[in-house]
Coordinates of C-alpha atoms in Angstrom, one line a residue:
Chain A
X456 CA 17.8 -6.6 -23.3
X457 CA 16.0 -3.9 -21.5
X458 CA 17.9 -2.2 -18.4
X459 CA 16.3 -0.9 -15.3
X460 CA 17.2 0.3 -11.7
X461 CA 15.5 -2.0 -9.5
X462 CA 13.8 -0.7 -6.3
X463 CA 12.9 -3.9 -4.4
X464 CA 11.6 -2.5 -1.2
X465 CA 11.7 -4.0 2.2
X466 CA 9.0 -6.4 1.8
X467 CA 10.8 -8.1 -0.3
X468 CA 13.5 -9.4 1.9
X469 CA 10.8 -10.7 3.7
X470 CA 7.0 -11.0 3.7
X471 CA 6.9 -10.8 0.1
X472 CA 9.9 -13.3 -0.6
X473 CA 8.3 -16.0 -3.1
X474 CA 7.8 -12.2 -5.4
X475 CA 11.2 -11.9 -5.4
X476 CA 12.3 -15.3 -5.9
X477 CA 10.1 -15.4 -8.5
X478 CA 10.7 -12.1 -10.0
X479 CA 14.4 -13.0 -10.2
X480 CA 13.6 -16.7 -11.9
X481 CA 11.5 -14.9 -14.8
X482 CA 13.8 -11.6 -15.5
X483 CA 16.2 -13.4 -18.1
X484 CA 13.4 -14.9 -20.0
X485 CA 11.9 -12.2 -20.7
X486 CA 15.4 -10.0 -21.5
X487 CA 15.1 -7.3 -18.8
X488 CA 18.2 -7.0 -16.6
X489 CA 17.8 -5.3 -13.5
X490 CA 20.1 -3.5 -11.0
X491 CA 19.5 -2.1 -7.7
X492 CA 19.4 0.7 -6.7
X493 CA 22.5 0.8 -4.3
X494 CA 22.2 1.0 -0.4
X495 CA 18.1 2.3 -0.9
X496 CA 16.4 2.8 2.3
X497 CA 13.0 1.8 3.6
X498 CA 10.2 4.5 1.6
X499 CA 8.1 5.2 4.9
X500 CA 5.1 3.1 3.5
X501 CA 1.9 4.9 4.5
X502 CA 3.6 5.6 7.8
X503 CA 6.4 8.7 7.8
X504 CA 4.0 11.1 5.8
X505 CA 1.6 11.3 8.4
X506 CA 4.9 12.0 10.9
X507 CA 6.7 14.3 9.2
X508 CA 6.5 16.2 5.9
X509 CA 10.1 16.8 5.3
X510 CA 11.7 13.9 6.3
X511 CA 9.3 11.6 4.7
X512 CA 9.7 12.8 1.0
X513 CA 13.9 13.2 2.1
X514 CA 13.6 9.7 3.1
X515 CA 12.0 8.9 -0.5
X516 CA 14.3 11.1 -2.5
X517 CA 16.9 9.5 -0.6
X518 CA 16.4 6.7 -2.8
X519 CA 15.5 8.9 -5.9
X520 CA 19.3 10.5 -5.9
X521 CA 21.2 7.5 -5.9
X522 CA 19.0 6.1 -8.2
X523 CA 19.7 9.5 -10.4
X524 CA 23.6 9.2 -9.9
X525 CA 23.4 5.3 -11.2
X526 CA 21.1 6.5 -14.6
X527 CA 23.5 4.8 -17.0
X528 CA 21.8 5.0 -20.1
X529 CA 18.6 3.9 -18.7
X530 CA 16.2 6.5 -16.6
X531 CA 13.5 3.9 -15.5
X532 CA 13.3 3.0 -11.7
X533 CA 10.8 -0.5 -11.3
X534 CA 9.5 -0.6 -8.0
X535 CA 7.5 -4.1 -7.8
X536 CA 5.6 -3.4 -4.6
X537 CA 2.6 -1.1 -4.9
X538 CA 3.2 1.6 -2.1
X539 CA 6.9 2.2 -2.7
X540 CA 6.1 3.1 -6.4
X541 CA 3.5 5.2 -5.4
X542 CA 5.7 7.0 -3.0
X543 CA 8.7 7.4 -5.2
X544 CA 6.0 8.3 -8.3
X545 CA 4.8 11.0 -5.5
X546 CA 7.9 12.2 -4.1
X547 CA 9.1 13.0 -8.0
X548 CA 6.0 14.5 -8.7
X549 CA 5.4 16.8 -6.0
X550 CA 8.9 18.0 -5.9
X551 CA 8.1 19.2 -9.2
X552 CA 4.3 20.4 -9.2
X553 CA 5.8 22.2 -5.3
X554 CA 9.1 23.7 -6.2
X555 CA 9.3 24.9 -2.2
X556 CA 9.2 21.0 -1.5
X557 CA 11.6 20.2 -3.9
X558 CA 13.9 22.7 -2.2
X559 CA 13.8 21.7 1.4
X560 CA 14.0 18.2 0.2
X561 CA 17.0 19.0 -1.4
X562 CA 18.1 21.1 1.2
X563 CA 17.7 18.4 3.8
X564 CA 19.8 15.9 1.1
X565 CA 22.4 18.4 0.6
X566 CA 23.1 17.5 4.2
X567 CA 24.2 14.1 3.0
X568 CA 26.0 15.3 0.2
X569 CA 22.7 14.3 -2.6
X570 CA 20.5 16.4 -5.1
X571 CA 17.7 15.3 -6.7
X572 CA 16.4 16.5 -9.7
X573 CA 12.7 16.2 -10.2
X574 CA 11.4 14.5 -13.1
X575 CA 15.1 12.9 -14.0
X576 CA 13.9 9.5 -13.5
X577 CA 10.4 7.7 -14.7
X578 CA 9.5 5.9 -11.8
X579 CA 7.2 2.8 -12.8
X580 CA 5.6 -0.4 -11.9
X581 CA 7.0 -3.9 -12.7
X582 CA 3.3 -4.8 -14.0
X583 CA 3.6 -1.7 -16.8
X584 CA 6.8 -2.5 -17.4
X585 CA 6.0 -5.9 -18.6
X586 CA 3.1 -5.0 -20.5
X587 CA 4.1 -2.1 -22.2
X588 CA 8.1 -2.4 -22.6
X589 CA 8.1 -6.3 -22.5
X590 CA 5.0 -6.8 -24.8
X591 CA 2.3 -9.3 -24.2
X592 CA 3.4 -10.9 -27.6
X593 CA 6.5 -11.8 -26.1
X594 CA 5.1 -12.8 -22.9
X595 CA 3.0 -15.5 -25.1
X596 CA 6.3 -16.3 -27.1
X597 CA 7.5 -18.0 -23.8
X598 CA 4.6 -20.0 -22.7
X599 CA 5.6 -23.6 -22.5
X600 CA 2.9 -24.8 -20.1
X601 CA -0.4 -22.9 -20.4
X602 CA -2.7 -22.5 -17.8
X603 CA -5.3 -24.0 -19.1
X604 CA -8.4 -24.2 -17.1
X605 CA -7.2 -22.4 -14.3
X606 CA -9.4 -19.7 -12.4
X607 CA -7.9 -16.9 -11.7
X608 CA -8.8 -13.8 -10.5
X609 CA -6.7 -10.6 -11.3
X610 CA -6.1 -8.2 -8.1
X611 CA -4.4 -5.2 -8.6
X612 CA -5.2 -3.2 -5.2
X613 CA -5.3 0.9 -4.8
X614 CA -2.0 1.9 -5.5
X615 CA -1.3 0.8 -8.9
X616 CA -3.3 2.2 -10.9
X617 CA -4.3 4.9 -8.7
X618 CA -4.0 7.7 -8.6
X619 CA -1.9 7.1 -11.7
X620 CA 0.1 10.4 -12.2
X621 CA 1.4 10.2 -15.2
X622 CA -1.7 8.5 -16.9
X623 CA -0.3 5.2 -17.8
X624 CA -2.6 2.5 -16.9
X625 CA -5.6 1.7 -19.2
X626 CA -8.1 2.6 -16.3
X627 CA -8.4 4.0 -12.7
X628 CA -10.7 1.9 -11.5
X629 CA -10.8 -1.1 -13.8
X630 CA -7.8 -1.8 -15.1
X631 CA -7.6 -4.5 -17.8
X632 CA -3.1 -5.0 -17.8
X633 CA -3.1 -7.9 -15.5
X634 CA -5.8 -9.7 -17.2
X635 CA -4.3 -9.5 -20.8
X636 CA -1.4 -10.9 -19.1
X637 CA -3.1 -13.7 -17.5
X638 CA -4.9 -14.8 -20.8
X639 CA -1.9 -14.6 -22.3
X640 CA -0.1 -17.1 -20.3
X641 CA -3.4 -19.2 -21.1
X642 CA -5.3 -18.8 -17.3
X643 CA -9.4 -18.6 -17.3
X644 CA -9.3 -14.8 -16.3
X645 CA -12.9 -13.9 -14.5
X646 CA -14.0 -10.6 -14.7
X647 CA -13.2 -9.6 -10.7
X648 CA -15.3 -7.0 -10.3
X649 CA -13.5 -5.5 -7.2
X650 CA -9.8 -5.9 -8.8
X651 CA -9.2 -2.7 -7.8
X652 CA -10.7 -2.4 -4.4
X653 CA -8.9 -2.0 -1.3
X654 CA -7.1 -4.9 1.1
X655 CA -7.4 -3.0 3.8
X656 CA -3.4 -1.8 3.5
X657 CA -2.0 -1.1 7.3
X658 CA -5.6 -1.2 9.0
X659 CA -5.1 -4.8 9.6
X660 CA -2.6 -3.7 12.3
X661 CA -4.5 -0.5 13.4
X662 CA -8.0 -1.5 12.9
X663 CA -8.4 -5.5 12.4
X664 CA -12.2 -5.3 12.1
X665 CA -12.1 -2.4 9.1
X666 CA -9.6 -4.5 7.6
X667 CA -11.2 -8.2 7.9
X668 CA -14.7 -6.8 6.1
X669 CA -12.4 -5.6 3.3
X670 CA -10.7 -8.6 3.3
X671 CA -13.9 -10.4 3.5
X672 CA -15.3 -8.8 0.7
X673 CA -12.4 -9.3 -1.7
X674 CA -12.3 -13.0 -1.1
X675 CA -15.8 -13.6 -1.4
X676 CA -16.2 -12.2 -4.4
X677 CA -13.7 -14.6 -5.9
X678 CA -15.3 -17.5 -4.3
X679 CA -18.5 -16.5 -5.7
X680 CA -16.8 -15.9 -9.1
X681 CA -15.4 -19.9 -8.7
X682 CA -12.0 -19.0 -8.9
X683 CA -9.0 -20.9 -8.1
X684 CA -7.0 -18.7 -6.9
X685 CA -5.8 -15.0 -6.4
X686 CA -3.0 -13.1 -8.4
X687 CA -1.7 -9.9 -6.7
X688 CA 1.5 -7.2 -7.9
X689 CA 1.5 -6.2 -4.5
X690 CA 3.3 -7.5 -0.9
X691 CA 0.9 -5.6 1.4
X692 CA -2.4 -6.7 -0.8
X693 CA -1.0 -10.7 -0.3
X694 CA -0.4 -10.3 3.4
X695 CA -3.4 -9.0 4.3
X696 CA -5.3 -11.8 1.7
X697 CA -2.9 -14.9 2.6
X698 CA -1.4 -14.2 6.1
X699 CA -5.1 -12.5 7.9
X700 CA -7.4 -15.2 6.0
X701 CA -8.0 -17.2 8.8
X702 CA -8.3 -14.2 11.3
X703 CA -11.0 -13.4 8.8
X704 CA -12.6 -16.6 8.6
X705 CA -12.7 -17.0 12.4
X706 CA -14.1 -13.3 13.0
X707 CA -17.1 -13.9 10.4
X708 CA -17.4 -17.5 10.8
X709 CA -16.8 -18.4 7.5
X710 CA -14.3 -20.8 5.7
X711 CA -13.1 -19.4 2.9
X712 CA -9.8 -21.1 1.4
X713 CA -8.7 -18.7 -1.1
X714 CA -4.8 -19.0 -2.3
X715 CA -3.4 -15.4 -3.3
X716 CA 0.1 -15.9 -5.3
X717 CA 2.1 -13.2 -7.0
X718 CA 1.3 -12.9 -10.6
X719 CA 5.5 -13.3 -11.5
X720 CA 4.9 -16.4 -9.7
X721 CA 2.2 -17.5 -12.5
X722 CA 4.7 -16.5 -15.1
X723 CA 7.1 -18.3 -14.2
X724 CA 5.0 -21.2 -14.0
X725 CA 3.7 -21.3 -17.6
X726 CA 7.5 -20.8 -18.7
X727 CA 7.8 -24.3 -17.7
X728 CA 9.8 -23.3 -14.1
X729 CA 10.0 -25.6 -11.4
X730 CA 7.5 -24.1 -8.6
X731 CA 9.7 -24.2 -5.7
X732 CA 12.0 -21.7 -7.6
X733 CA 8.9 -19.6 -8.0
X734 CA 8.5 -19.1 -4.1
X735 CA 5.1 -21.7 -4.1
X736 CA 5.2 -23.2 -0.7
X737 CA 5.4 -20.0 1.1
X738 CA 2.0 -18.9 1.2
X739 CA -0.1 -19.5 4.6
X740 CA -3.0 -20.7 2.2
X741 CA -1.7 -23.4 0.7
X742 CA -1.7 -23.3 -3.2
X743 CA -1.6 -26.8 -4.0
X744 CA -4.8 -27.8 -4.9
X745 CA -5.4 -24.7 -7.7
X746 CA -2.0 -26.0 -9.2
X747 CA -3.3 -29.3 -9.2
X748 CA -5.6 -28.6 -11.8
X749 CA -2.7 -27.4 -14.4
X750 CA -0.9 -30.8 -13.5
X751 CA 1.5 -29.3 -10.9
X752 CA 2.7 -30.3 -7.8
X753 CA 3.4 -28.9 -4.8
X754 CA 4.2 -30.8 -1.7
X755 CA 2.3 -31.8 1.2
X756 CA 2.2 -28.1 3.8
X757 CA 2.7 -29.1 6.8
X758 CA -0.4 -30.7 8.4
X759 CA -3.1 -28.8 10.5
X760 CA -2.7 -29.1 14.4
X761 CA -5.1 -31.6 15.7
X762 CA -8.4 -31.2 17.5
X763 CA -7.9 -31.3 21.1
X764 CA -10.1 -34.4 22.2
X765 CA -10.0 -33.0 25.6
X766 CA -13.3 -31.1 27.8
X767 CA -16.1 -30.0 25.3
X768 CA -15.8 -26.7 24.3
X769 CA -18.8 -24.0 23.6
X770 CA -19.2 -23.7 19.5
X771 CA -17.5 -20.1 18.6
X772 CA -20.7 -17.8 17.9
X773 CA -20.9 -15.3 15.0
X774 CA -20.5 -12.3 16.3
X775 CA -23.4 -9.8 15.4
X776 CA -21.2 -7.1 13.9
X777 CA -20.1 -9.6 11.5
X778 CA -23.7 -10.0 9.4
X779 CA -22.2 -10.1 5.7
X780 CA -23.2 -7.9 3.3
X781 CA -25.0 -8.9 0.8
X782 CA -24.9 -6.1 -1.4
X783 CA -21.5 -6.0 -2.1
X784 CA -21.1 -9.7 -3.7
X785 CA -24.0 -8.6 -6.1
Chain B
X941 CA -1.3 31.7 -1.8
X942 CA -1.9 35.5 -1.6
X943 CA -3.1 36.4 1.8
X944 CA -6.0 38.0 0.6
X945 CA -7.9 34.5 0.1
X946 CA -7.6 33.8 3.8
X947 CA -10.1 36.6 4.8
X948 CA -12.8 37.1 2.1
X949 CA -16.0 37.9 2.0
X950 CA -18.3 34.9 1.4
X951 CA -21.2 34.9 -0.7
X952 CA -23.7 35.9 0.7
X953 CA -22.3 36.0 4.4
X954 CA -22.5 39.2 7.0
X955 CA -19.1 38.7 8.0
X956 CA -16.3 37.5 6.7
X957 CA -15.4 34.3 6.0
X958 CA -11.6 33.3 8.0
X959 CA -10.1 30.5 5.6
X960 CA -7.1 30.9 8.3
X961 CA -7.3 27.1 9.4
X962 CA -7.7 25.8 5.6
X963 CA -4.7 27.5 4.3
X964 CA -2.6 26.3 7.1
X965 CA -4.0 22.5 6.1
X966 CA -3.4 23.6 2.1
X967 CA 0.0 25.3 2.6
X968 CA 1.1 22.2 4.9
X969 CA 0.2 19.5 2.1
X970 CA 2.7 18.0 -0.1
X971 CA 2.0 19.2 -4.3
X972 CA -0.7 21.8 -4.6
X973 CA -3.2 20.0 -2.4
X974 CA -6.2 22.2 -4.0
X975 CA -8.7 22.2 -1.3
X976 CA -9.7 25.1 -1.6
X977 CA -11.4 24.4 -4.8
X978 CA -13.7 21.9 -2.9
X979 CA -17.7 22.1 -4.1
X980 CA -19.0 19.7 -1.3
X981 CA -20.1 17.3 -3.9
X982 CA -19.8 14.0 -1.9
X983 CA -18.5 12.5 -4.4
X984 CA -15.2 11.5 -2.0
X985 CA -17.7 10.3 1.2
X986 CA -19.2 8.1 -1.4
X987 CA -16.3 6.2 -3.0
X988 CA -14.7 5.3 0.5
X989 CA -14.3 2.1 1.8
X990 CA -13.7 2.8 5.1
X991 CA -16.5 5.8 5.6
X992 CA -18.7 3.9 7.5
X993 CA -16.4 3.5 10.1
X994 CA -15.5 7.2 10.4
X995 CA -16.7 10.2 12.4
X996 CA -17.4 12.8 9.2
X997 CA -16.8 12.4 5.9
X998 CA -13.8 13.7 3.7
X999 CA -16.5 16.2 2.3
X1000 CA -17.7 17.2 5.8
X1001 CA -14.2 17.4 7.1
X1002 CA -13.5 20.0 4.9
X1003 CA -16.5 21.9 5.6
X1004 CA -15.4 21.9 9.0
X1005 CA -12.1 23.0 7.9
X1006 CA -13.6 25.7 6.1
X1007 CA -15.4 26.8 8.9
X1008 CA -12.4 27.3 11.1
X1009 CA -13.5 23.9 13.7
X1010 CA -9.9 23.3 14.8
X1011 CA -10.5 21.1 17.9
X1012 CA -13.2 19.2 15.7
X1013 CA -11.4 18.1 12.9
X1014 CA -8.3 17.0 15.1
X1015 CA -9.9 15.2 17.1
X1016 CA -11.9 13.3 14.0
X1017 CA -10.7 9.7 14.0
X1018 CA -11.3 10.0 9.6
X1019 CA -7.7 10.6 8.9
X1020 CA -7.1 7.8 10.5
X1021 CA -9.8 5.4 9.4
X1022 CA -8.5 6.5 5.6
X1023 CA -6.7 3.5 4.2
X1024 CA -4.9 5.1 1.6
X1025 CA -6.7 3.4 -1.8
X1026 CA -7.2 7.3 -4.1
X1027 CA -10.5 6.1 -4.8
X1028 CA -12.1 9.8 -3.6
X1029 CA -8.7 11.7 -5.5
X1030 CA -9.2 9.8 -9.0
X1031 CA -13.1 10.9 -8.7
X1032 CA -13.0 14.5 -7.3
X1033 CA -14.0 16.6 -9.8
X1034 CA -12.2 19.6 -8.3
X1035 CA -9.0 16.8 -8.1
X1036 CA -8.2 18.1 -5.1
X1037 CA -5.1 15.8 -3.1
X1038 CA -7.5 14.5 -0.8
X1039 CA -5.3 11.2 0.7
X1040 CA -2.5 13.9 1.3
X1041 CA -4.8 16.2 2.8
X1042 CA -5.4 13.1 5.6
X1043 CA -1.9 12.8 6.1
X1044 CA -1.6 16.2 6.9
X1045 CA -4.4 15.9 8.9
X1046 CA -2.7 13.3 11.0
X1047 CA -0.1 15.0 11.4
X1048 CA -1.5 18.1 12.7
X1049 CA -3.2 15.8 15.3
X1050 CA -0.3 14.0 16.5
X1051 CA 1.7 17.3 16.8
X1052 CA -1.7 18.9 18.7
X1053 CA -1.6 15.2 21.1
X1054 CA -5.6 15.5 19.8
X1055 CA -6.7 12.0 18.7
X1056 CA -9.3 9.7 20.7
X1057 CA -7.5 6.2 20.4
X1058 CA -3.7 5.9 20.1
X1059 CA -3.6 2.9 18.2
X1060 CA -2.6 4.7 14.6
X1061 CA -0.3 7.3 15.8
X1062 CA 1.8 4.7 17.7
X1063 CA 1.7 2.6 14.9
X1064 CA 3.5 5.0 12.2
X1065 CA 5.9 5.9 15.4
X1066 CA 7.2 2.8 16.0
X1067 CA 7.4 2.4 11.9
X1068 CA 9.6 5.6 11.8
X1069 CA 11.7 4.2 14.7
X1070 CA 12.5 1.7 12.8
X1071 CA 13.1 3.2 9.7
X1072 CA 15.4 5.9 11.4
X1073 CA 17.4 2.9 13.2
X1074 CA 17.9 0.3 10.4
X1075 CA 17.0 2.6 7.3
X1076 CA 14.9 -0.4 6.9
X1077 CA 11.7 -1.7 7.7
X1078 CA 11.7 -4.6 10.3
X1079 CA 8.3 -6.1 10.2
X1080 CA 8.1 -8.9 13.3
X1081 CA 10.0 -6.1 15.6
X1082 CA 7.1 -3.8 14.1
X1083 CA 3.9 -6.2 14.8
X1084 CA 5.7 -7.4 18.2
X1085 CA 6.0 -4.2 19.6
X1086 CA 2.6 -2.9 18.4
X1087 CA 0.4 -5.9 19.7
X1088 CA 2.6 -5.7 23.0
X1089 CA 1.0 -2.7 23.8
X1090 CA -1.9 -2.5 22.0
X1091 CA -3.4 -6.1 21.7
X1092 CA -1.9 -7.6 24.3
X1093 CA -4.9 -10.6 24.8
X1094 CA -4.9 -10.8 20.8
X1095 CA -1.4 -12.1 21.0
X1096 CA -2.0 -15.8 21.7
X1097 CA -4.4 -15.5 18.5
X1098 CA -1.6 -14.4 16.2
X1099 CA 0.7 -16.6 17.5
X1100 CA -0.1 -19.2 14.8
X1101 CA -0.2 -16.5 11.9
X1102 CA 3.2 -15.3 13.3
X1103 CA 4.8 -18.6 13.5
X1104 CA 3.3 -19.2 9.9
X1105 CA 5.7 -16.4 8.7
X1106 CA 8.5 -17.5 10.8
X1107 CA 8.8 -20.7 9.5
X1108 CA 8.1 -19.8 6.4
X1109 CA 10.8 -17.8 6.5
X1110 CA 8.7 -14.5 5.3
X1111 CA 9.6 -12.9 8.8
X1112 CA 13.5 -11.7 9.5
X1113 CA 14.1 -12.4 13.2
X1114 CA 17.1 -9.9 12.6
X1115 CA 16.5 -6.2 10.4
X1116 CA 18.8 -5.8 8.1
X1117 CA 20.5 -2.0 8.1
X1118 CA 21.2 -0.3 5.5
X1119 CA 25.2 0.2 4.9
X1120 CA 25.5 4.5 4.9
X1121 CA 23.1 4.9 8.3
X1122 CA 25.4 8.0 8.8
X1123 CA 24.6 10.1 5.8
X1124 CA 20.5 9.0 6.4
X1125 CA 20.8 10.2 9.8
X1126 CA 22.4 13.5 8.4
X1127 CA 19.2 13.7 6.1
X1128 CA 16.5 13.2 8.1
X1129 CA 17.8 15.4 10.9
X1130 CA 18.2 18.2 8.5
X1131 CA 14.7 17.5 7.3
X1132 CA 13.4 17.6 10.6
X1133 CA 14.5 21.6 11.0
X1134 CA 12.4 22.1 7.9
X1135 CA 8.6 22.9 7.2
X1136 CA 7.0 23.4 4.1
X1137 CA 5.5 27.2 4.9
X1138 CA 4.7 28.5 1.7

């Protein structure tokens, strides 16, 4: 049994539920036991560094001293969402590579009676965890239902493997952890080419049409690659994907359908787990008809409003911004 | 950084070259943000997403910084346009912390009032409102309050996303708070007297 200290991050209270339901179903199978870290606060996102210096990386380290003070006999912290392991990975880092950042923050923590000691803890992602501490051959071990002829395609986003620094993912840019995985638990992995490529992260609040032609882009290119649905290891990346689909759809005129689960939430599917355990049912596009083609099912979502029947209304025009790009499917 | 790199002579220029406003962006940048080490190789402008919607480049940004145009580079909207994916630091050649140096960038326009549309700014504001009342994010207070007063006619539109997440229960209609509020507060307000100068 491995041990880790478990940083879930606020998404995962909420947006980001059916990772953590799911995450929690899988953990015992696979022999890691996880605590949290106690009382951790929010990690400021993308959002408090632009603020504040200071008090963005104090808010982070925040998190980094209990998590220090709670190191019994294990050092790892496992942060399952993408930008709160990038900004505890930073945080430790640049305390260390800036010893005058490391002291204010200290300073500023010393006012809450906390010290942090750079490079005490190895912050990493659940994803690298899996592979490299769990093993893939274990992984296979517990496959009891193999996804057999499912499509999937592997999305990782920016902030996983990027910009990576302690150098422990098998490439920047491509990647190739959640695929082994994947095959392992028996899916048809395609070869996403933008795996990697950005969701568009908070620009769906600040700048929707920025983030729809990312989003855009992402989806079609697993259309065009057939698949049957998305796998992400990251909250914000399956917001933006499942939650501003439709907003996307609707700005471009398209009608793309693309479900985007959490890869735990595969796992625990081909360990033979019931899928409403696994947090299926949550996502605004509905899953149901990928898992039909492994033999599971998911009940009915809830149906579509109907058409009003009432005046005619004009059709909804593309708007000329919204040409498509070819290139980028290519 | 010794103060003689902020005035030196540059090749082959008459007078000399005042780094003053890209040592105040390097010194202000979390790790050793390495800009000055910049070659103007494009490589950044060409691995982004985003560029097209931006006003320079990350490469002609820091040109400009180099060339001591304050007001310009506040008032860019590319900090802002940056979404955060490290494509440009994982490529630079020079690895210089270029997704930092945007941060800092914001922040230097926030502080200076300089930016041409306050949709981002009051964004991460009302994030760190909400992280310095709960200690936790609260995303439907969040989205509510920013499309209140930013999208105001875009609201009907969302409804049907946001009730998605509401009855799906992915939205709390209550933030949770974290439990020693107290001792946060006490960090963050001692953090808030502090500047990294050095």
């Amino acid at each position: 049994m491995n041990e880790y200290i478990l940083y879930p991050g606020c998404s995962m209270e909420g947006s980001a539920r059916a990772y953590n339901d799911s995450l929690m179903a899988i953990k015992d199978t696979l022999g890691i036991g996880l605590r949290e870290v106690e009382d951790w606060n929010c990690c400021g996102a993308t959002e408090y560094l632009s603020i504040n210096l200071i008090p963005a990386y104090s808010l982070i380290a925040r998190n980094l001293a209990i998590a220090s003070k709670q190191a019994n006999g294990t050092r790892t912290v496992v942060a399952p969402c993408s930008a709160c392991y990038l900004n505890l990975a930073k945080a430790d880092y640049y305390m260390e590579e800036r010893p005058a950042l490391g002291q204010k923050v200290n300073e500023a923590l010393a006012a809450g009676g906390l010290h942090y000691q750079p490079g005490s803890l190895e912050i990493r992602h659940l994803l690298e965890v899996l592979v490299y501490d769990v093993g893939l051959e274990t992984i296979k071990s517990k496959v009891v239902r193999p996804l057999t002829g499912l499509r999937v395609a592997p999305y990782l986003g920016c902030m996983v493997p990027r910009p990576d620094y302690y150098n422990r993912w098998s490439d920047h840019e491509h990647p190739t952890e959640l695929d082994e995985v994947l095959k392992a638990l028996g899916a048809e992995v395609i070869d996403f080419p933008l795996k990697t490529t950005c969701c568009g992260g908070h620009m769906t609040q600040i700048g929707p049409e920025t983030a729809y032609e990312l989003i855009r882009r992402l989806v079609s290119s697993a259309d065009t690659y057939q698949a049957d649905i998305m796998t992400t290891v990251c909250p914000m990346c399956q917001m933006n994907l499942d939650a501003y689909q439709a907003e996307t759809n609707r700005y471009f005129g398209t009608h793309y359908q693309m479900p985007i689960v959490f890869f735990t939430q595969l796992m625990g599917l081909a360990f033979g787990m019931d899928a409403k355990d696994l947090g299926f049912g949550l996502e605004i596009v509905s899953a149901k008809k990928a898992l039909e083609r492994i033999g599971v099912e998911l009940p009915e979502p809830p149906a579509a409003k109907k058409k009003d029947e009432g005046l005619p209304m004009p059709q909804r025009r593309l708007k000329k911004t919204a040409t498509p790009k070819q290139e980028v499917e290519a | 950084m010794p103060e003689s790199n902020v005035l030196k002579q540059g090749a082959g220029l008459r007078q000399q070259e005042d780094l003053t406003l890209l040592h105040e962006v390097s010194v202000a940048t979390a790790g050793v943000s390495r800009l000055e080490m910049c070659i103007q190789c494009g490589t950044c402008g060409g691995s982004c997403p985003s560029a097209a919607d931006m006003d320079h480049t990350p490469r002609m940004l820091f040109a400009m910084l180099r060339a001591g145009m304050r007001d310009d580079v506040v008032r860019s909207n590319t900090p802002w346009i940056c979404v955060s994916c490290y494509h440009c630091v994982v490529r630079c050649p020079q690895n210089v912390h270029i997704a930092d140096v945007m941060y800092t960038l914001k922040g230097m326009a926030i502080k200076a009032k300089q930016y041409k549309d306050s949709t981002a700014p009051d964004f991460s504001k009302s994030f760190v409102d909400m992280v310095e009342s709960f200690g936790r994010s609260f995303e439907l207070g969040l989205a509510t309050r920013h499309y209140l007063t930013h999208y105001p006619l875009r609201l009907p539109g969302m409804a049907g996303m946001g009730l998605g997440m509401l009855t799906k229960k992915r939205m709390n209609l209550v933030p949770s708070r974290i439990k020693d509020m107290e001792q946060l507060t006490a960090i963050l307000d001692k953090a808030k007297t502090l500047e990294l100068t050095e």
